[in-house]
Each structure stands twice: as structure tokens, then as C-alpha cells.
JSON list of C-alpha atoms in Angstrom, two decimals:
[
{"chain": "L", "resi": 1, "resn": "UNK", "atom": "CA", "xyz": [4.51, -8.29, -9.46]},
{"chain": "L", "resi": 2, "resn": "UNK", "atom": "CA", "xyz": [4.99, -11.58, -11.47]},
{"chain": "L", "resi": 3, "resn": "UNK", "atom": "CA", "xyz": [4.10, -14.45, -9.14]},
{"chain": "L", "resi": 4, "resn": "UNK", "atom": "CA", "xyz": [0.42, -13.34, -9.62]},
{"chain": "L", "resi": 5, "resn": "UNK", "atom": "CA", "xyz": [1.23, -13.90, -13.09]},
{"chain": "L", "resi": 6, "resn": "UNK", "atom": "CA", "xyz": [2.72, -17.10, -13.21]},
{"chain": "L", "resi": 7, "resn": "UNK", "atom": "CA", "xyz": [6.21, -16.37, -13.41]},
{"chain": "L", "resi": 8, "resn": "UNK", "atom": "CA", "xyz": [9.08, -16.22, -10.84]},
{"chain": "L", "resi": 9, "resn": "UNK", "atom": "CA", "xyz": [12.18, -13.77, -11.97]},
{"chain": "L", "resi": 10, "resn": "UNK", "atom": "CA", "xyz": [14.73, -15.13, -9.36]},
{"chain": "L", "resi": 11, "resn": "UNK", "atom": "CA", "xyz": [16.98, -12.71, -10.22]},
{"chain": "L", "resi": 12, "resn": "UNK", "atom": "CA", "xyz": [15.67, -9.19, -8.60]},
{"chain": "L", "resi": 13, "resn": "UNK", "atom": "CA", "xyz": [18.53, -6.79, -8.14]},
{"chain": "L", "resi": 14, "resn": "UNK", "atom": "CA", "xyz": [19.48, -3.38, -8.76]},
{"chain": "L", "resi": 15, "resn": "UNK", "atom": "CA", "xyz": [21.13, -4.12, -12.20]},
{"chain": "L", "resi": 16, "resn": "UNK", "atom": "CA", "xyz": [17.77, -5.76, -13.28]},
{"chain": "L", "resi": 17, "resn": "UNK", "atom": "CA", "xyz": [15.70, -2.67, -12.87]},
{"chain": "L", "resi": 18, "resn": "UNK", "atom": "CA", "xyz": [15.46, 0.13, -15.23]},
{"chain": "L", "resi": 19, "resn": "UNK", "atom": "CA", "xyz": [13.59, 3.34, -14.60]},
{"chain": "L", "resi": 20, "resn": "UNK", "atom": "CA", "xyz": [11.95, 4.98, -17.76]},
{"chain": "L", "resi": 21, "resn": "UNK", "atom": "CA", "xyz": [11.47, 8.69, -18.33]},
{"chain": "L", "resi": 22, "resn": "UNK", "atom": "CA", "xyz": [8.41, 8.50, -16.78]},
{"chain": "L", "resi": 23, "resn": "UNK", "atom": "CA", "xyz": [10.14, 7.24, -13.42]},
{"chain": "L", "resi": 24, "resn": "UNK", "atom": "CA", "xyz": [8.41, 3.88, -13.73]},
{"chain": "L", "resi": 25, "resn": "UNK", "atom": "CA", "xyz": [10.60, 1.02, -12.99]},
{"chain": "L", "resi": 26, "resn": "UNK", "atom": "CA", "xyz": [10.83, -1.94, -15.59]},
{"chain": "L", "resi": 27, "resn": "UNK", "atom": "CA", "xyz": [12.20, -5.43, -14.44]},
{"chain": "L", "resi": 28, "resn": "UNK", "atom": "CA", "xyz": [14.73, -6.76, -17.15]},
{"chain": "L", "resi": 29, "resn": "UNK", "atom": "CA", "xyz": [16.67, -9.95, -17.51]},
{"chain": "L", "resi": 30, "resn": "UNK", "atom": "CA", "xyz": [14.22, -12.83, -17.51]},
{"chain": "L", "resi": 31, "resn": "UNK", "atom": "CA", "xyz": [17.40, -15.47, -18.11]},
{"chain": "L", "resi": 32, "resn": "UNK", "atom": "CA", "xyz": [16.73, -17.26, -15.06]},
{"chain": "L", "resi": 33, "resn": "UNK", "atom": "CA", "xyz": [12.96, -16.82, -14.25]},
{"chain": "L", "resi": 34, "resn": "UNK", "atom": "CA", "xyz": [10.81, -20.09, -14.59]},
{"chain": "L", "resi": 35, "resn": "UNK", "atom": "CA", "xyz": [6.84, -20.48, -14.97]},
{"chain": "L", "resi": 36, "resn": "UNK", "atom": "CA", "xyz": [5.13, -21.66, -11.86]},
{"chain": "L", "resi": 37, "resn": "UNK", "atom": "CA", "xyz": [3.20, -24.47, -13.35]},
{"chain": "L", "resi": 38, "resn": "UNK", "atom": "CA", "xyz": [5.16, -27.43, -13.77]},
{"chain": "L", "resi": 39, "resn": "UNK", "atom": "CA", "xyz": [8.83, -28.21, -13.65]},
{"chain": "L", "resi": 40, "resn": "UNK", "atom": "CA", "xyz": [8.92, -28.71, -17.69]},
{"chain": "L", "resi": 41, "resn": "UNK", "atom": "CA", "xyz": [8.05, -24.86, -18.11]},
{"chain": "L", "resi": 42, "resn": "UNK", "atom": "CA", "xyz": [11.23, -23.20, -17.24]},
{"chain": "L", "resi": 43, "resn": "UNK", "atom": "CA", "xyz": [13.27, -20.64, -19.06]},
{"chain": "L", "resi": 44, "resn": "UNK", "atom": "CA", "xyz": [16.52, -21.59, -17.65]},
{"chain": "L", "resi": 45, "resn": "UNK", "atom": "CA", "xyz": [18.25, -25.14, -17.40]},
{"chain": "L", "resi": 46, "resn": "UNK", "atom": "CA", "xyz": [18.18, -26.89, -14.11]},
{"chain": "L", "resi": 47, "resn": "UNK", "atom": "CA", "xyz": [21.12, -26.03, -12.19]},
{"chain": "L", "resi": 48, "resn": "UNK", "atom": "CA", "xyz": [21.55, -23.03, -13.90]},
{"chain": "L", "resi": 49, "resn": "UNK", "atom": "CA", "xyz": [23.65, -20.25, -11.68]},
{"chain": "L", "resi": 50, "resn": "UNK", "atom": "CA", "xyz": [20.74, -18.00, -10.22]},
{"chain": "L", "resi": 51, "resn": "UNK", "atom": "CA", "xyz": [21.22, -14.27, -9.61]},
{"chain": "L", "resi": 52, "resn": "UNK", "atom": "CA", "xyz": [23.96, -12.38, -7.55]},
{"chain": "L", "resi": 53, "resn": "UNK", "atom": "CA", "xyz": [24.42, -13.71, -3.97]},
{"chain": "L", "resi": 54, "resn": "UNK", "atom": "CA", "xyz": [23.67, -10.54, -1.69]},
{"chain": "L", "resi": 55, "resn": "UNK", "atom": "CA", "xyz": [20.23, -9.95, -3.60]},
{"chain": "L", "resi": 56, "resn": "UNK", "atom": "CA", "xyz": [19.31, -14.18, -3.78]},
{"chain": "L", "resi": 57, "resn": "UNK", "atom": "CA", "xyz": [16.71, -15.49, -1.32]},
{"chain": "L", "resi": 58, "resn": "UNK", "atom": "CA", "xyz": [18.39, -18.28, 0.98]},
{"chain": "L", "resi": 59, "resn": "UNK", "atom": "CA", "xyz": [15.89, -20.78, -0.40]},
{"chain": "L", "resi": 60, "resn": "UNK", "atom": "CA", "xyz": [17.43, -20.09, -3.91]},
{"chain": "L", "resi": 61, "resn": "UNK", "atom": "CA", "xyz": [20.73, -20.95, -2.53]},
{"chain": "L", "resi": 62, "resn": "UNK", "atom": "CA", "xyz": [19.60, -24.08, -0.75]},
{"chain": "L", "resi": 63, "resn": "UNK", "atom": "CA", "xyz": [17.22, -25.70, -3.24]},
{"chain": "L", "resi": 64, "resn": "UNK", "atom": "CA", "xyz": [16.66, -23.59, -6.32]},
{"chain": "L", "resi": 65, "resn": "UNK", "atom": "CA", "xyz": [13.67, -26.13, -7.35]},
{"chain": "L", "resi": 66, "resn": "UNK", "atom": "CA", "xyz": [11.71, -25.40, -4.14]},
{"chain": "L", "resi": 67, "resn": "UNK", "atom": "CA", "xyz": [11.99, -21.41, -4.71]},
{"chain": "L", "resi": 68, "resn": "UNK", "atom": "CA", "xyz": [8.66, -19.94, -5.16]},
{"chain": "L", "resi": 69, "resn": "UNK", "atom": "CA", "xyz": [7.46, -16.35, -5.99]},
{"chain": "L", "resi": 70, "resn": "UNK", "atom": "CA", "xyz": [8.62, -15.22, -2.48]},
{"chain": "L", "resi": 71, "resn": "UNK", "atom": "CA", "xyz": [12.05, -15.24, -3.80]},
{"chain": "L", "resi": 72, "resn": "UNK", "atom": "CA", "xyz": [11.28, -12.12, -5.89]},
{"chain": "L", "resi": 73, "resn": "UNK", "atom": "CA", "xyz": [9.82, -10.49, -2.58]},
{"chain": "L", "resi": 74, "resn": "UNK", "atom": "CA", "xyz": [13.41, -10.87, -1.34]},
{"chain": "L", "resi": 75, "resn": "UNK", "atom": "CA", "xyz": [15.27, -9.70, -4.24]},
{"chain": "L", "resi": 76, "resn": "UNK", "atom": "CA", "xyz": [13.08, -6.33, -4.30]},
{"chain": "L", "resi": 77, "resn": "UNK", "atom": "CA", "xyz": [13.58, -6.03, -0.64]},
{"chain": "L", "resi": 78, "resn": "UNK", "atom": "CA", "xyz": [17.25, -6.15, -0.87]},
{"chain": "L", "resi": 79, "resn": "UNK", "atom": "CA", "xyz": [17.29, -4.03, -4.07]},
{"chain": "L", "resi": 80, "resn": "UNK", "atom": "CA", "xyz": [15.25, -1.22, -2.17]},
{"chain": "L", "resi": 81, "resn": "UNK", "atom": "CA", "xyz": [17.52, -1.47, 0.80]},
{"chain": "L", "resi": 82, "resn": "UNK", "atom": "CA", "xyz": [20.43, -1.18, -1.03]},
{"chain": "L", "resi": 83, "resn": "UNK", "atom": "CA", "xyz": [18.76, 1.87, -3.04]},
{"chain": "L", "resi": 84, "resn": "UNK", "atom": "CA", "xyz": [18.20, 3.96, 0.23]},
{"chain": "L", "resi": 85, "resn": "UNK", "atom": "CA", "xyz": [21.01, 3.05, 2.04]},
{"chain": "L", "resi": 86, "resn": "UNK", "atom": "CA", "xyz": [23.77, 2.11, -0.39]},
{"chain": "L", "resi": 87, "resn": "UNK", "atom": "CA", "xyz": [24.52, -0.75, 1.59]},
{"chain": "L", "resi": 88, "resn": "UNK", "atom": "CA", "xyz": [23.43, -4.18, 1.75]},
{"chain": "L", "resi": 89, "resn": "UNK", "atom": "CA", "xyz": [21.03, -6.10, 4.36]},
{"chain": "L", "resi": 90, "resn": "UNK", "atom": "CA", "xyz": [23.25, -8.98, 5.43]},
{"chain": "L", "resi": 91, "resn": "UNK", "atom": "CA", "xyz": [27.03, -8.46, 6.24]},
{"chain": "L", "resi": 92, "resn": "UNK", "atom": "CA", "xyz": [29.50, -11.26, 5.54]},
{"chain": "L", "resi": 93, "resn": "UNK", "atom": "CA", "xyz": [33.09, -10.79, 4.17]},
{"chain": "L", "resi": 94, "resn": "UNK", "atom": "CA", "xyz": [32.89, -14.32, 2.69]},
{"chain": "L", "resi": 95, "resn": "UNK", "atom": "CA", "xyz": [30.11, -16.03, 0.69]},
{"chain": "L", "resi": 96, "resn": "UNK", "atom": "CA", "xyz": [29.92, -18.77, 3.66]},
{"chain": "L", "resi": 97, "resn": "UNK", "atom": "CA", "xyz": [29.46, -15.87, 6.44]},
{"chain": "L", "resi": 98, "resn": "UNK", "atom": "CA", "xyz": [27.01, -13.93, 4.15]},
{"chain": "L", "resi": 99, "resn": "UNK", "atom": "CA", "xyz": [24.83, -17.24, 3.65]},
{"chain": "L", "resi": 100, "resn": "UNK", "atom": "CA", "xyz": [24.79, -17.93, 7.32]},
{"chain": "L", "resi": 101, "resn": "UNK", "atom": "CA", "xyz": [23.70, -14.36, 8.32]},
{"chain": "L", "resi": 102, "resn": "UNK", "atom": "CA", "xyz": [20.81, -14.68, 5.50]},
{"chain": "L", "resi": 103, "resn": "UNK", "atom": "CA", "xyz": [19.68, -17.89, 6.75]},
{"chain": "L", "resi": 104, "resn": "UNK", "atom": "CA", "xyz": [19.93, -16.85, 10.64]},
{"chain": "L", "resi": 105, "resn": "UNK", "atom": "CA", "xyz": [18.00, -13.48, 9.75]},
{"chain": "L", "resi": 106, "resn": "UNK", "atom": "CA", "xyz": [20.86, -11.23, 10.77]},
{"chain": "L", "resi": 107, "resn": "UNK", "atom": "CA", "xyz": [19.93, -8.19, 8.86]},
{"chain": "L", "resi": 108, "resn": "UNK", "atom": "CA", "xyz": [20.68, -4.49, 9.82]},
{"chain": "L", "resi": 109, "resn": "UNK", "atom": "CA", "xyz": [17.62, -2.50, 9.69]},
{"chain": "L", "resi": 110, "resn": "UNK", "atom": "CA", "xyz": [17.82, 0.00, 6.81]},
{"chain": "L", "resi": 111, "resn": "UNK", "atom": "CA", "xyz": [17.00, 2.97, 9.54]},
{"chain": "L", "resi": 112, "resn": "UNK", "atom": "CA", "xyz": [19.96, 1.90, 11.39]},
{"chain": "L", "resi": 113, "resn": "UNK", "atom": "CA", "xyz": [22.04, 2.65, 8.16]},
{"chain": "L", "resi": 114, "resn": "UNK", "atom": "CA", "xyz": [20.46, 5.65, 7.33]},
{"chain": "L", "resi": 115, "resn": "UNK", "atom": "CA", "xyz": [18.36, 7.44, 10.12]},
{"chain": "L", "resi": 116, "resn": "UNK", "atom": "CA", "xyz": [15.74, 9.48, 7.81]},
{"chain": "L", "resi": 117, "resn": "UNK", "atom": "CA", "xyz": [14.30, 5.85, 6.57]},
{"chain": "L", "resi": 118, "resn": "UNK", "atom": "CA", "xyz": [11.23, 5.33, 8.54]},
{"chain": "L", "resi": 119, "resn": "UNK", "atom": "CA", "xyz": [11.39, 2.60, 11.08]},
{"chain": "L", "resi": 120, "resn": "UNK", "atom": "CA", "xyz": [8.00, 1.61, 9.47]},
{"chain": "L", "resi": 121, "resn": "UNK", "atom": "CA", "xyz": [9.77, 1.23, 6.17]},
{"chain": "L", "resi": 122, "resn": "UNK", "atom": "CA", "xyz": [12.58, -0.79, 8.02]},
{"chain": "L", "resi": 123, "resn": "UNK", "atom": "CA", "xyz": [10.26, -3.25, 9.58]},
{"chain": "L", "resi": 124, "resn": "UNK", "atom": "CA", "xyz": [8.42, -3.83, 5.51]},
{"chain": "L", "resi": 125, "resn": "UNK", "atom": "CA", "xyz": [11.71, -4.35, 4.29]},
{"chain": "L", "resi": 126, "resn": "UNK", "atom": "CA", "xyz": [12.77, -6.87, 7.41]},
{"chain": "L", "resi": 127, "resn": "UNK", "atom": "CA", "xyz": [9.47, -8.68, 6.55]},
{"chain": "L", "resi": 128, "resn": "UNK", "atom": "CA", "xyz": [10.12, -9.28, 2.87]},
{"chain": "L", "resi": 129, "resn": "UNK", "atom": "CA", "xyz": [14.02, -10.56, 3.78]},
{"chain": "L", "resi": 130, "resn": "UNK", "atom": "CA", "xyz": [13.08, -13.28, 6.54]},
{"chain": "L", "resi": 131, "resn": "UNK", "atom": "CA", "xyz": [14.90, -16.23, 5.84]},
{"chain": "L", "resi": 132, "resn": "UNK", "atom": "CA", "xyz": [11.84, -18.49, 5.68]},
{"chain": "L", "resi": 133, "resn": "UNK", "atom": "CA", "xyz": [9.43, -17.50, 2.60]},
{"chain": "L", "resi": 134, "resn": "UNK", "atom": "CA", "xyz": [6.45, -18.35, 4.98]},
{"chain": "L", "resi": 135, "resn": "UNK", "atom": "CA", "xyz": [7.18, -15.28, 6.93]},
{"chain": "L", "resi": 136, "resn": "UNK", "atom": "CA", "xyz": [7.47, -12.85, 4.01]},
{"chain": "L", "resi": 137, "resn": "UNK", "atom": "CA", "xyz": [4.33, -10.95, 2.97]},
{"chain": "L", "resi": 138, "resn": "UNK", "atom": "CA", "xyz": [1.43, -13.17, 1.34]},
{"chain": "L", "resi": 139, "resn": "UNK", "atom": "CA", "xyz": [1.89, -11.86, -2.03]},
{"chain": "L", "resi": 140, "resn": "UNK", "atom": "CA", "xyz": [4.35, -9.48, -4.12]},
{"chain": "L", "resi": 141, "resn": "UNK", "atom": "CA", "xyz": [1.22, -7.31, -4.37]},
{"chain": "L", "resi": 142, "resn": "UNK", "atom": "CA", "xyz": [1.07, -7.27, -0.78]},
{"chain": "L", "resi": 143, "resn": "UNK", "atom": "CA", "xyz": [4.53, -6.21, -0.65]},
{"chain": "L", "resi": 144, "resn": "UNK", "atom": "CA", "xyz": [3.99, -3.42, -3.24]},
{"chain": "L", "resi": 145, "resn": "UNK", "atom": "CA", "xyz": [1.12, -2.23, -1.45]},
{"chain": "L", "resi": 146, "resn": "UNK", "atom": "CA", "xyz": [3.06, -1.93, 1.93]},
{"chain": "L", "resi": 147, "resn": "UNK", "atom": "CA", "xyz": [5.96, 0.26, 0.15]},
{"chain": "L", "resi": 148, "resn": "UNK", "atom": "CA", "xyz": [3.59, 2.25, -1.74]},
{"chain": "L", "resi": 149, "resn": "UNK", "atom": "CA", "xyz": [3.11, 4.09, 1.64]},
{"chain": "L", "resi": 150, "resn": "UNK", "atom": "CA", "xyz": [6.63, 5.17, 1.44]},
{"chain": "L", "resi": 151, "resn": "UNK", "atom": "CA", "xyz": [6.59, 6.27, -2.33]},
{"chain": "L", "resi": 152, "resn": "UNK", "atom": "CA", "xyz": [7.60, 9.78, -1.50]},
{"chain": "L", "resi": 153, "resn": "UNK", "atom": "CA", "xyz": [10.92, 8.52, -0.11]},
{"chain": "L", "resi": 154, "resn": "UNK", "atom": "CA", "xyz": [12.81, 9.35, 2.73]}
]
């Protein structure tokens, strides 16, 4: 996606994904995006509110300045998870409960919420939803390749 092109979107969520008539997904709303090179090359001001909590990677909530390309993997995985299950990977009735579940990595496998989701896809999503960026895929391209195996859908 964008990390390989020097941009971190930082707000990947369902409402920012549009599908064209040919069925291609397009990411919109770069209001909180930033360029990878240099702190001075931001699209948004420092301290700007970032994304929707249920789709935001834990490191965005902790320190947005240290957020790298892996935040977009987390947002995409949470978006795909929601599209498949109509539910969120992490539970929590309050923002604090939700953040604690995210940091602890206590997500519910997509296949547990919807049995026709292949267990292998649940594993792909779980990897991209890992609380630590280093535990996610090496790149957004790698996540994309892993998801392509399921392009036919459940």
C-alpha cells in the first residue's frame, strides 16, 4: 500500500475505503497521513487526533510520532475483520478496556465470530493485528499477498 511509497495513512478504517464500479478498493481521506522521511514532512499537525479507536494500532494511541508503516497493516486488518464479521477484533465497553485488550493482544479470531472464515485467514488477520509492530508482516505488500489468497472470499 502506501508505506512502500513513503506515506503512512494512519486512519485506515471502513469509512475511508471506497469501492469503484470495477470492484477496486480505493483508500481516501489522507487528513492524518504523514510522509515517512523527516518529522517536518507531515500532512497533519503534531498531536492531531488520529483515526477511530477500534481501527487504530496501539502504537498510534501510545505515541503517534513513533508510528510507522505497520499502523496501516493494523487498520487494514481491522477493516477486513469488520467487513467479514460485522464486529470488531477487540472487545471493550470503555476506551480504557478496549486499549488494554489491544495492547495485550486479546483479539477474537474472525473464524470464531463467523465459522465460514477460513482459519488461515484468521491467522493472517491476527498477525496484522499484533500489538507490537515488529510482530506484524514485514511490509504492507506482504500482508496484501497473504490476503490475496482469500480474494474469492468466504
